[in-house]
Short mmCIF file of C-alpha atoms (C1' of nucleotides) in Angstrom, two decimals:
data_model
loop_
_atom_site.label_atom_id
_atom_site.label_comp_id
_atom_site.label_asym_id
_atom_site.label_seq_id
_atom_site.Cartn_x
_atom_site.Cartn_y
_atom_site.Cartn_z
CA UNK A 4 5.53 2.51 171.31
CA UNK A 5 5.11 -0.21 168.75
CA UNK A 6 7.68 1.77 166.80
CA UNK A 7 10.35 1.30 169.44
CA UNK A 8 13.42 -0.52 168.24
CA UNK A 9 15.00 -2.16 171.28
CA UNK A 10 18.78 -2.01 171.23
CA UNK A 11 18.82 -5.74 171.78
CA UNK A 12 17.69 -6.22 168.20
CA UNK A 13 20.25 -7.37 165.68
CA UNK A 14 21.71 -4.93 163.20
CA UNK A 15 19.22 -4.13 160.51
CA UNK A 16 21.80 -4.32 157.73
CA UNK A 17 22.84 -7.59 156.21
CA UNK A 18 26.12 -8.91 157.45
CA UNK A 19 28.36 -10.90 155.14
CA UNK A 20 29.80 -14.37 155.64
CA UNK A 21 26.60 -15.61 157.19
CA UNK A 22 26.14 -19.38 157.01
CA UNK A 23 25.70 -22.39 159.19
CA UNK A 24 24.03 -21.67 162.52
CA UNK A 25 23.62 -18.32 164.31
CA UNK A 26 27.08 -16.83 165.00
CA UNK A 27 27.22 -16.78 168.79
CA UNK A 28 24.91 -14.34 170.53
CA UNK A 29 23.34 -13.16 167.32
CA UNK A 30 19.89 -12.76 165.85
CA UNK A 31 17.40 -14.44 168.18
CA UNK A 32 14.69 -14.32 165.58
CA UNK A 33 11.16 -13.72 166.79
CA UNK A 34 7.81 -12.94 165.33
CA UNK A 35 8.01 -9.42 166.63
CA UNK A 36 11.47 -8.69 165.32
CA UNK A 37 10.42 -10.05 161.93
CA UNK A 38 7.36 -7.83 161.79
CA UNK A 39 9.42 -4.82 162.80
CA UNK A 40 11.97 -5.58 160.10
CA UNK A 41 9.13 -5.85 157.60
CA UNK A 42 7.84 -2.45 158.65
CA UNK A 43 11.29 -0.99 158.10
CA UNK A 44 11.39 -2.45 154.60
CA UNK A 45 7.93 -1.08 153.83
CA UNK A 46 8.75 2.38 155.14
CA UNK A 47 11.96 2.52 153.14
CA UNK A 48 11.03 0.83 149.88
CA UNK A 49 7.29 0.30 149.83
CA UNK A 50 5.13 -2.77 150.26
CA UNK A 51 6.14 -4.17 146.88
CA UNK A 52 9.68 -4.55 148.21
CA UNK A 53 8.52 -6.93 150.94
CA UNK A 54 9.53 -10.52 150.38
CA UNK A 55 10.58 -13.43 152.49
CA UNK A 56 14.05 -12.99 151.08
CA UNK A 57 14.34 -9.21 151.49
CA UNK A 58 13.02 -9.22 155.04
CA UNK A 59 15.28 -12.10 156.00
CA UNK A 60 18.26 -10.37 154.42
CA UNK A 61 17.64 -7.25 156.48
CA UNK A 62 17.85 -9.48 159.56
CA UNK A 63 20.96 -11.29 158.42
CA UNK A 64 19.09 -14.57 158.23
CA UNK A 65 17.92 -17.08 155.66
CA UNK A 66 14.45 -16.55 154.17
CA UNK A 67 13.28 -19.99 155.15
CA UNK A 68 13.88 -19.24 158.80
CA UNK A 69 10.93 -16.88 158.83
CA UNK A 70 8.59 -19.81 158.37
CA UNK A 71 9.27 -20.82 161.94
CA UNK A 72 7.54 -17.67 163.17
CA UNK A 73 5.13 -16.54 160.51
CA UNK A 74 2.60 -18.15 158.20
CA UNK A 75 4.21 -17.39 154.88
CA UNK A 76 4.29 -14.07 153.13
CA UNK A 77 0.57 -13.53 153.43
CA UNK A 78 0.67 -14.19 157.15
CA UNK A 79 3.56 -11.77 157.42
CA UNK A 80 1.58 -8.97 155.78
CA UNK A 81 -1.42 -9.72 157.97
CA UNK A 82 0.83 -9.58 161.01
CA UNK A 83 2.20 -6.23 159.88
CA UNK A 84 -1.27 -4.75 159.44
CA UNK A 85 -2.26 -6.00 162.87
CA UNK A 86 0.92 -4.67 164.39
CA UNK A 87 0.27 -1.18 163.07
CA UNK A 88 -3.38 -1.20 164.04
CA UNK A 89 -2.39 -2.56 167.44
CA UNK A 90 -0.59 0.71 168.10
CA UNK A 91 -3.80 2.67 167.82
CA UNK A 92 -4.28 4.83 170.91
CA UNK A 93 -8.02 5.24 171.37
CA UNK A 94 -9.29 8.27 173.26
CA UNK A 95 -11.49 7.66 176.28
CA UNK A 96 -15.12 8.59 175.55
CA UNK A 97 -16.28 11.78 177.27
CA UNK A 98 -20.01 11.45 176.72
CA UNK A 99 -20.15 14.02 173.93
CA UNK A 100 -21.06 11.78 170.97
CA UNK A 101 -19.95 14.11 168.24
CA UNK A 102 -16.65 14.95 169.85
CA UNK A 103 -15.95 11.34 170.78
CA UNK A 104 -16.57 9.98 167.30
CA UNK A 105 -14.41 12.69 165.81
CA UNK A 106 -11.59 11.82 168.17
CA UNK A 107 -11.81 8.14 167.28
CA UNK A 108 -11.78 8.85 163.55
CA UNK A 109 -8.84 11.19 163.93
CA UNK A 110 -6.87 8.67 165.97
CA UNK A 111 -7.57 5.97 163.41
CA UNK A 112 -6.42 8.17 160.56
CA UNK A 113 -3.25 9.19 162.36
CA UNK A 114 -2.42 5.59 162.99
CA UNK A 115 -3.26 4.31 159.51
CA UNK A 116 -1.36 7.07 157.73
CA UNK A 117 1.65 7.07 160.03
CA UNK A 118 3.23 4.51 157.73
CA UNK A 119 1.88 5.67 154.39
CA UNK A 120 3.40 2.81 152.42
CA UNK A 121 1.69 0.33 154.70
CA UNK A 122 -1.61 2.17 154.97
CA UNK A 123 -3.40 0.25 152.25
CA UNK A 124 -2.56 -2.97 154.08
CA UNK A 125 -4.10 -1.67 157.28
CA UNK A 126 -7.20 -0.38 155.51
CA UNK A 127 -7.89 -3.48 153.46
CA UNK A 128 -6.64 -6.36 155.61
CA UNK A 129 -7.61 -5.42 159.14
CA UNK A 130 -11.23 -6.26 158.73
CA UNK A 131 -11.28 -9.55 160.57
CA UNK A 132 -8.35 -9.30 162.96
CA UNK A 133 -8.57 -9.12 166.71
CA UNK A 134 -6.73 -5.79 166.62
CA UNK A 135 -9.72 -4.36 164.80
CA UNK A 136 -12.00 -5.05 167.74
CA UNK A 137 -10.77 -2.24 169.98
CA UNK A 138 -11.90 0.63 167.73
CA UNK A 139 -15.12 -1.24 167.02
CA UNK A 140 -15.80 -1.61 170.72
CA UNK A 141 -15.06 2.04 171.41
CA UNK A 142 -17.43 3.30 168.73
CA UNK A 143 -20.11 0.98 170.02
CA UNK A 144 -19.62 2.20 173.58
CA UNK A 145 -20.16 5.76 172.41
CA UNK A 146 -23.30 4.90 170.46
CA UNK A 147 -24.76 2.73 173.20
CA UNK A 148 -23.91 5.36 175.77
CA UNK A 149 -26.02 7.80 173.79
CA UNK A 150 -28.98 5.48 174.06
CA UNK A 151 -28.74 3.86 170.65
CA UNK A 152 -30.36 0.38 170.47
CA UNK A 153 -28.01 -2.54 169.76
CA UNK A 154 -29.13 -3.27 166.19
CA UNK A 155 -29.00 0.35 165.14
CA UNK A 156 -25.63 0.80 166.82
CA UNK A 157 -24.10 -2.00 164.75
CA UNK A 158 -25.53 -0.56 161.55
CA UNK A 159 -24.23 2.90 162.34
CA UNK A 160 -20.83 1.52 163.30
CA UNK A 161 -20.58 -0.21 159.95
CA UNK A 162 -21.57 2.74 157.85
CA UNK A 163 -19.26 5.00 159.84
CA UNK A 164 -16.33 2.66 159.36
CA UNK A 165 -17.10 2.26 155.67
CA UNK A 166 -17.05 6.01 155.17
CA UNK A 167 -13.85 6.36 157.13
CA UNK A 168 -12.05 3.60 155.24
CA UNK A 169 -13.34 4.75 151.87
CA UNK A 170 -12.22 8.28 152.63
CA UNK A 171 -8.77 7.21 153.73
CA UNK A 172 -8.32 5.00 150.67
CA UNK A 173 -9.17 7.94 148.47
CA UNK A 174 -6.79 10.18 150.38
CA UNK A 175 -4.10 7.60 149.86
CA UNK A 176 -4.65 7.19 146.15
CA UNK A 177 -5.03 10.92 145.65
CA UNK A 178 -1.62 11.34 147.20
CA UNK A 179 0.06 8.91 144.84
CA UNK A 180 -1.97 9.47 141.67
CA UNK A 181 -1.25 13.16 141.37
CA UNK A 182 0.90 15.48 143.38
CA UNK A 183 -1.93 16.73 145.54
CA UNK A 184 -0.74 20.25 146.00
CA UNK A 185 1.15 21.15 142.88
CA UNK A 186 -0.40 23.88 140.79
CA UNK A 187 0.72 22.61 137.41
CA UNK A 188 -0.96 19.28 138.09
CA UNK A 189 -4.16 20.96 139.20
CA UNK A 190 -4.25 23.06 136.06
CA UNK A 191 -3.64 20.03 133.87
CA UNK A 192 -6.39 18.01 135.54
CA UNK A 193 -8.78 20.91 135.34
CA UNK A 194 -8.16 21.23 131.64
CA UNK A 195 -8.59 17.49 131.11
CA UNK A 196 -11.93 17.63 132.90
CA UNK A 197 -13.05 20.52 130.72
CA UNK A 198 -12.27 18.49 127.63
CA UNK A 199 -13.84 15.31 129.03
CA UNK A 200 -17.04 15.64 127.07
CA UNK A 201 -19.14 15.72 130.25
CA UNK A 202 -20.45 19.28 130.58
CA UNK A 203 -21.03 18.86 134.30
CA UNK A 204 -17.37 17.94 134.80
CA UNK A 205 -16.29 21.12 133.04
CA UNK A 206 -18.63 23.02 135.30
CA UNK A 207 -17.13 21.68 138.52
CA UNK A 208 -13.59 21.22 137.22
CA UNK A 209 -11.94 23.74 139.55
CA UNK A 210 -13.23 21.82 142.57
CA UNK A 211 -12.79 18.33 141.17
CA UNK A 212 -9.20 18.95 140.13
CA UNK A 213 -8.24 19.88 143.66
CA UNK A 214 -7.85 17.65 146.68
CA UNK A 215 -7.05 19.10 150.10
CA UNK A 216 -6.46 16.06 152.27
CA UNK A 217 -7.17 17.69 155.58
CA UNK A 218 -10.27 19.50 154.36
CA UNK A 219 -11.65 16.41 152.63
CA UNK A 220 -11.16 14.28 155.70
CA UNK A 221 -12.82 16.80 157.96
CA UNK A 222 -15.74 17.23 155.61
CA UNK A 223 -16.37 13.51 155.17
CA UNK A 224 -16.08 12.67 158.86
CA UNK A 225 -18.23 15.60 159.95
CA UNK A 226 -20.81 14.68 157.37
CA UNK A 227 -21.03 11.09 158.51
CA UNK A 228 -20.99 11.93 162.21
CA UNK A 229 -23.67 14.57 161.84
CA UNK A 230 -25.86 12.00 160.15
CA UNK A 231 -25.13 9.47 162.87
CA UNK A 232 -26.01 11.92 165.59
CA UNK A 233 -29.29 12.66 163.86
CA UNK A 234 -30.10 8.95 163.73
CA UNK A 235 -29.15 8.38 167.32
CA UNK A 236 -31.48 11.17 168.44
CA UNK A 237 -34.26 9.77 166.27
CA UNK A 238 -33.84 6.26 167.65
CA UNK A 239 -33.72 7.54 171.22
CA UNK A 240 -37.16 8.71 172.39
CA UNK A 241 -35.79 10.61 175.39
CA UNK B 294 -21.95 -6.65 126.51
CA UNK B 295 -18.39 -6.37 127.62
CA UNK B 296 -18.82 -9.98 128.64
CA UNK B 297 -19.47 -11.11 125.09
CA UNK B 298 -16.94 -13.54 123.75
CA UNK B 299 -16.91 -13.11 119.99
CA UNK B 300 -16.60 -16.38 118.14
CA UNK B 301 -13.70 -14.90 116.22
CA UNK B 302 -11.58 -15.15 119.35
CA UNK B 303 -8.99 -17.91 119.51
CA UNK B 304 -9.63 -20.97 121.62
CA UNK B 305 -9.22 -20.17 125.25
CA UNK B 306 -7.40 -23.41 125.98
CA UNK B 307 -3.69 -23.75 125.37
CA UNK B 308 -2.84 -25.62 122.23
CA UNK B 309 0.26 -27.76 122.08
CA UNK B 310 3.12 -27.60 119.58
CA UNK B 311 3.05 -23.84 119.56
CA UNK B 312 6.31 -22.24 118.46
CA UNK B 313 7.73 -20.00 115.81
CA UNK B 314 5.27 -17.50 114.39
CA UNK B 315 1.45 -17.59 114.51
CA UNK B 316 0.21 -20.78 112.80
CA UNK B 317 -1.73 -19.42 109.85
CA UNK B 318 -4.94 -17.60 110.61
CA UNK B 319 -4.56 -17.95 114.34
CA UNK B 320 -4.52 -15.72 117.38
CA UNK B 321 -4.50 -12.11 116.23
CA UNK B 322 -3.58 -10.87 119.65
CA UNK B 323 -5.12 -7.59 120.74
CA UNK B 324 -5.41 -5.55 123.89
CA UNK B 325 -9.06 -6.43 124.15
CA UNK B 326 -8.63 -10.16 123.67
CA UNK B 327 -5.86 -10.10 126.29
CA UNK B 328 -8.05 -8.31 128.81
CA UNK B 329 -10.89 -10.71 128.17
CA UNK B 330 -8.59 -13.67 128.65
CA UNK B 331 -7.41 -12.12 131.90
CA UNK B 332 -10.99 -11.79 133.09
CA UNK B 333 -11.57 -15.46 132.32
CA UNK B 334 -8.54 -16.40 134.39
CA UNK B 335 -9.71 -14.21 137.27
CA UNK B 336 -13.24 -15.60 137.20
CA UNK B 337 -11.98 -19.16 137.16
CA UNK B 338 -8.98 -19.05 139.50
CA UNK B 339 -8.93 -15.68 141.21
CA UNK B 340 -6.78 -12.63 140.80
CA UNK B 341 -3.74 -14.32 142.31
CA UNK B 342 -3.68 -16.70 139.35
CA UNK B 343 -3.18 -13.83 136.92
CA UNK B 344 0.28 -13.68 135.45
CA UNK B 345 1.82 -12.76 132.14
CA UNK B 346 2.56 -16.41 131.65
CA UNK B 347 -0.83 -17.80 132.66
CA UNK B 348 -2.79 -15.29 130.59
CA UNK B 349 -0.56 -15.85 127.58
CA UNK B 350 -0.89 -19.61 127.96
CA UNK B 351 -4.67 -19.34 127.90
CA UNK B 352 -4.32 -17.55 124.56
CA UNK B 353 -1.83 -20.04 123.17
CA UNK B 354 0.85 -17.39 122.96
CA UNK B 355 4.17 -16.53 124.57
CA UNK B 356 4.08 -14.34 127.67
CA UNK B 357 6.38 -11.75 126.18
CA UNK B 358 3.95 -11.11 123.34
CA UNK B 359 1.60 -9.40 125.75
CA UNK B 360 4.06 -6.57 126.15
CA UNK B 361 3.19 -5.40 122.66
CA UNK B 362 -0.32 -4.55 123.82
CA UNK B 363 -0.20 -3.92 127.54
CA UNK B 364 2.07 -2.09 129.96
CA UNK B 365 3.30 -5.01 131.99
CA UNK B 366 1.35 -6.91 134.61
CA UNK B 367 0.31 -3.80 136.47
CA UNK B 368 -1.01 -2.21 133.30
CA UNK B 369 -2.88 -5.41 132.58
CA UNK B 370 -4.66 -5.31 135.92
CA UNK B 371 -5.48 -1.65 135.46
CA UNK B 372 -6.88 -2.43 132.04
CA UNK B 373 -9.01 -5.19 133.54
CA UNK B 374 -10.46 -2.91 136.20
CA UNK B 375 -11.23 -0.29 133.58
CA UNK B 376 -12.77 -2.90 131.32
CA UNK B 377 -15.17 -4.04 134.03
CA UNK B 378 -16.06 -0.54 135.11
CA UNK B 379 -16.51 0.42 131.48
CA UNK B 380 -19.41 -2.01 131.32
CA UNK B 381 -21.31 -0.03 133.93
CA UNK B 382 -24.77 0.85 132.62
CA UNK B 383 -25.78 4.07 134.32
CA UNK B 384 -29.46 4.88 134.69
CA UNK B 385 -30.70 8.14 133.22
CA UNK B 386 -31.53 10.66 136.00
CA UNK B 387 -35.25 11.23 136.50
CA UNK B 388 -35.09 14.32 138.68
CA UNK B 389 -35.88 12.48 141.91
CA UNK B 390 -32.58 12.88 143.77
CA UNK B 391 -33.07 10.07 146.21
CA UNK B 392 -34.25 7.59 143.62
CA UNK B 393 -31.55 8.59 141.14
CA UNK B 394 -28.70 8.22 143.63
CA UNK B 395 -30.04 4.86 144.74
CA UNK B 396 -30.16 3.67 141.15
CA UNK B 397 -26.58 4.75 140.51
CA UNK B 398 -25.32 3.05 143.65
CA UNK B 399 -27.19 -0.13 142.78
CA UNK B 400 -25.84 -0.17 139.24
CA UNK B 401 -22.32 0.36 140.52
CA UNK B 402 -22.65 -2.48 142.98
CA UNK B 403 -24.08 -4.86 140.39
CA UNK B 404 -21.21 -4.09 138.08
CA UNK B 405 -18.46 -4.30 140.69
CA UNK B 406 -19.72 -7.56 142.17
CA UNK B 407 -20.53 -9.22 138.89
CA UNK B 408 -17.02 -10.60 138.86
CA UNK B 409 -16.46 -11.14 142.57
CA UNK B 410 -12.84 -12.24 142.20
CA UNK B 411 -12.06 -9.04 140.34
CA UNK B 412 -14.14 -6.73 142.52
CA UNK B 413 -11.32 -5.61 144.77
CA UNK B 414 -9.41 -4.51 141.68
CA UNK B 415 -12.30 -2.39 140.51
CA UNK B 416 -12.86 -0.87 143.93
CA UNK B 417 -9.25 -0.02 144.66
CA UNK B 418 -7.74 0.74 141.23
CA UNK B 419 -10.44 2.60 139.37
CA UNK B 420 -9.88 5.83 141.16
CA UNK B 421 -7.97 7.70 138.48
CA UNK B 422 -9.09 6.04 135.26
CA UNK B 423 -11.19 7.62 132.57
CA UNK B 424 -13.78 4.88 133.02
CA UNK B 425 -14.41 6.22 136.48
CA UNK B 426 -15.57 9.56 135.11
CA UNK B 427 -18.96 8.43 133.87
CA UNK B 428 -20.40 7.56 137.29
CA UNK B 429 -18.80 10.67 138.73
CA UNK B 430 -20.43 12.82 136.08
CA UNK B 431 -23.81 11.21 136.60
CA UNK B 432 -23.79 11.76 140.35
CA UNK B 433 -22.76 15.37 139.81
CA UNK B 434 -25.56 15.91 137.31
CA UNK B 435 -28.06 14.70 139.86
CA UNK B 436 -26.68 16.94 142.59
CA UNK B 437 -26.36 19.98 140.37
CA UNK B 438 -29.82 19.37 139.00
CA UNK B 439 -31.16 19.58 142.54
CA UNK B 440 -29.62 23.01 142.95
CA UNK B 441 -26.47 22.01 144.80
CA UNK B 442 -23.59 24.50 144.39
CA UNK B 443 -20.47 23.22 142.62
CA UNK B 444 -18.17 23.03 145.64
CA UNK B 445 -20.70 21.28 147.81
CA UNK B 446 -21.58 18.90 144.99
CA UNK B 447 -17.97 17.73 144.72
CA UNK B 448 -17.76 17.22 148.47
CA UNK B 449 -20.97 15.24 148.54
CA UNK B 450 -19.90 13.19 145.56
CA UNK B 451 -16.70 12.24 147.32
CA UNK B 452 -18.28 11.27 150.60
CA UNK B 453 -20.96 9.30 148.78
CA UNK B 454 -18.40 7.40 146.76
CA UNK B 455 -16.28 6.76 149.84
CA UNK B 456 -19.24 5.26 151.67
CA UNK B 457 -20.17 3.15 148.67
CA UNK B 458 -16.65 1.81 148.14
CA UNK B 459 -16.08 1.23 151.85
CA UNK B 460 -19.37 -0.64 152.07
CA UNK B 461 -18.62 -2.80 149.05
CA UNK B 462 -15.14 -3.63 150.32
CA UNK B 463 -16.64 -4.76 153.59
CA UNK B 464 -19.25 -6.82 151.79
CA UNK B 465 -16.48 -8.44 149.83
CA UNK B 466 -14.32 -9.28 152.81
CA UNK B 467 -17.31 -10.41 154.85
CA UNK B 468 -18.07 -12.87 152.10
CA UNK B 469 -14.63 -14.41 152.14
CA UNK B 470 -13.72 -14.09 155.81
CA UNK B 471 -16.68 -16.08 157.12
CA UNK B 472 -19.43 -17.91 155.38
CA UNK B 473 -21.89 -15.07 155.63
CA UNK B 474 -25.03 -17.09 156.03
CA UNK B 475 -24.03 -20.23 157.84
CA UNK B 476 -25.48 -20.64 161.30
CA UNK B 477 -22.58 -22.49 162.85
CA UNK B 478 -20.25 -19.67 161.87
CA UNK B 479 -22.58 -17.05 163.28
CA UNK B 480 -22.81 -18.91 166.56
CA UNK B 481 -19.04 -19.27 166.77
CA UNK B 482 -18.46 -15.59 166.09
CA UNK B 483 -21.09 -14.60 168.58
CA UNK B 484 -19.43 -16.67 171.24
CA UNK B 485 -16.00 -15.24 170.40
CA UNK B 486 -17.38 -11.73 170.77
CA UNK B 487 -18.90 -12.60 174.13
CA UNK B 488 -15.50 -13.78 175.34
CA UNK B 489 -13.66 -10.84 173.81
CA UNK B 490 -13.31 -8.95 177.06
CA UNK B 491 -15.20 -5.96 175.70
CA UNK B 492 -18.57 -5.91 177.49
CA UNK B 493 -20.15 -3.83 174.76
CA UNK B 494 -19.22 -6.45 172.18
CA UNK B 495 -20.92 -9.14 174.21
CA UNK B 496 -23.96 -6.90 174.41
CA UNK B 497 -24.27 -6.46 170.64
CA UNK B 498 -22.83 -9.85 169.68
CA UNK B 499 -25.99 -11.20 168.04
CA UNK B 500 -26.00 -8.29 165.61
CA UNK B 501 -22.27 -8.01 165.10
CA UNK B 502 -21.87 -11.70 164.33
CA UNK B 503 -24.35 -11.47 161.50
CA UNK B 504 -23.92 -9.88 158.09
CA UNK B 505 -26.80 -9.71 155.63
CA UNK B 506 -25.22 -8.37 152.47
CA UNK B 507 -28.36 -7.02 150.90
CA UNK B 508 -29.63 -5.44 154.11
CA UNK B 509 -26.26 -3.90 154.93
CA UNK B 510 -25.93 -2.40 151.51
CA UNK B 511 -29.42 -0.95 151.58
CA UNK B 512 -28.91 0.50 155.03
CA UNK B 513 -25.58 2.13 154.23
CA UNK B 514 -26.68 3.60 150.93
CA UNK B 515 -29.98 4.86 152.30
CA UNK B 516 -28.18 6.38 155.25
CA UNK B 517 -25.71 8.24 153.07
CA UNK B 518 -28.28 9.35 150.54
CA UNK B 519 -30.65 10.61 153.21
CA UNK B 520 -27.84 12.70 154.61
CA UNK B 521 -26.95 13.99 151.16
CA UNK B 522 -30.54 14.96 150.46
CA UNK B 523 -30.66 16.86 153.73
CA UNK B 524 -27.50 18.75 152.79
CA UNK B 525 -28.73 19.53 149.33
CA UNK B 526 -31.92 20.99 150.72
CA UNK B 527 -29.95 23.02 153.24
CA UNK B 528 -27.57 24.38 150.62
CA UNK B 529 -30.46 25.21 148.30
CA UNK B 530 -32.42 28.21 149.58
CA UNK B 531 -35.38 27.58 147.32
"C1'" DA C 204 13.40 -25.66 168.85
"C1'" DC C 205 15.11 -23.44 165.30
"C1'" DC C 206 18.07 -22.68 161.27
"C1'" DT C 207 20.02 -23.85 156.70
"C1'" DG C 208 21.32 -26.54 151.97
"C1'" DA C 209 19.61 -28.17 148.28
"C1'" DA C 210 16.04 -28.06 145.45
"C1'" DC C 211 11.48 -27.23 143.08
"C1'" DA C 212 8.54 -24.85 140.42
"C1'" DC C 213 7.75 -20.84 139.44
"C1'" DC C 214 7.87 -15.29 138.42
"C1'" DG C 215 8.20 -10.38 135.30
"C1'" DT C 216 10.87 -8.34 131.98
"C1'" DT C 217 14.86 -7.05 128.46
"C1'" DC C 218 16.49 -7.29 124.00
"C1'" DA C 219 18.05 -8.82 119.84
"C1'" DA C 220 16.65 -11.71 116.21
"C1'" DG C 221 13.36 -13.37 113.30
"C1'" DT C 222 9.09 -12.93 109.93
"C1'" DA D 48 4.30 -4.53 113.36
"C1'" DC D 49 4.40 -8.15 116.11
"C1'" DC D 50 6.13 -12.49 117.99
"C1'" DT D 51 9.66 -15.55 120.05
"C1'" DG D 52 14.51 -17.60 121.97
"C1'" DA D 53 17.58 -17.02 125.04
"C1'" DA D 54 18.54 -15.12 129.08
"C1'" DC D 55 18.51 -12.45 133.52
"C1'" DA D 56 17.47 -11.79 137.98
"C1'" DC D 57 14.43 -12.88 140.70
"C1'" DC D 58 10.25 -15.28 143.58
"C1'" DG D 59 7.66 -18.47 147.77
"C1'" DT D 60 7.92 -22.72 149.76
"C1'" DT D 61 9.05 -27.96 150.94
"C1'" DC D 62 11.71 -31.02 153.44
"C1'" DA D 63 15.31 -33.42 155.26
"C1'" DA D 64 19.47 -32.66 157.64
"C1'" DG D 65 21.99 -30.40 160.88
"C1'" DT D 66 22.87 -28.20 165.79
#
DNA sequence: ACCTGAACACCGTTCAAGT
DNA sequence: ACCTGAACACCGTTCAAGT
């Protein structure tokens, strides 16, 4: 839904002969349209292509105009991260702790990786924003609903989120660092590990050279959630 | 040791009247001296102050000279992250899995946070470098030594590292986002949470508004290591 | 209220020319 | 082998002036 591009928006491509004031019923710049244009730039050319000038150009507008709606480039990137995270559709808790936490983690991953070029922004900048509160609240509801005391619930929330974010960051960098699936790359990495001078790396090279995104995510999340469930039961006398 | 600044290094401050070729027995630019100069800039003014021009200026040299030793700005930042991580002093495993993993995590944290302004570089860029192999190998030695099969050891390594990195990133952003310790800030955050519209956030506000770096780190690492130890025992019939 | 012109003070990087 | 001059093609951001 946050992806929707209303037809009322101006053309995304730059139009020539632009100068002076808005040409009739044009543009109507807004914070939202700016953020959406930024997302289009990121999806198409990566986050390094984002600039006040490039985003403005894609809207057929001068770069300085953006400052009327956004707090500089840094504010623009924050707004983008919040926009993406704001589209997170959280599942309603069912009462089954394990299942509920899995569903939340899965929803978060889907959302964060939906725009792969923007994912690192979401994972590293969201930490203070209001948008980040909804997933936090949902996890806490699940933990509290299972009888977890408030202090312990906050601790478990934090370690769960840390594992999730760390795992997604790795998934992201694994995707860009080496072609995850290609066999030649796997063979090359395996060989490099065998030559690394660390015997233990040679020993585990076949596993370490491989990275199955789906399997790694499932393993990490299951691991963390199992541990959380154990803690919750321990902290809950009943 | 990587912090050492040999006296043979050129003055860190820019010297005037610099032009033409090196003035006698000066500079002697090298990859290492460039990286060390970069670290000084980061420590003093933050990572955003790093530039080919600013680093070169601090060495009394032209920016373009750096390209003879480093692969552009991006390569420079990679080199810096590797340099810092390369200074990691890993403890020798004792055979006590829990104690050994704790010691590794602690050493990693000390190293990564020793240069707080550069920490995010180390945590987000180290993932493919050779420097990152030493801690990986040490963790694997501990797990293998405890009888953990190769495949499981790699999985546990990855989830452990993800939790560690996620936790350190949070610690970092908690430190900059709000003054961690200050009481006025805590009170303000607590109030904001109570007004957030999420009842569960109001309920846990006193805990969620607080962030004790040391306690959070200890909790997260102990949590993850306990879970790892449980897995290792389960995967090890003896 | 919102947009632009002119302007400021910067960037990273190339390439040929120097030594 | 390594450094610089000149140059290119950019940046983010301000502020006053326009409508």
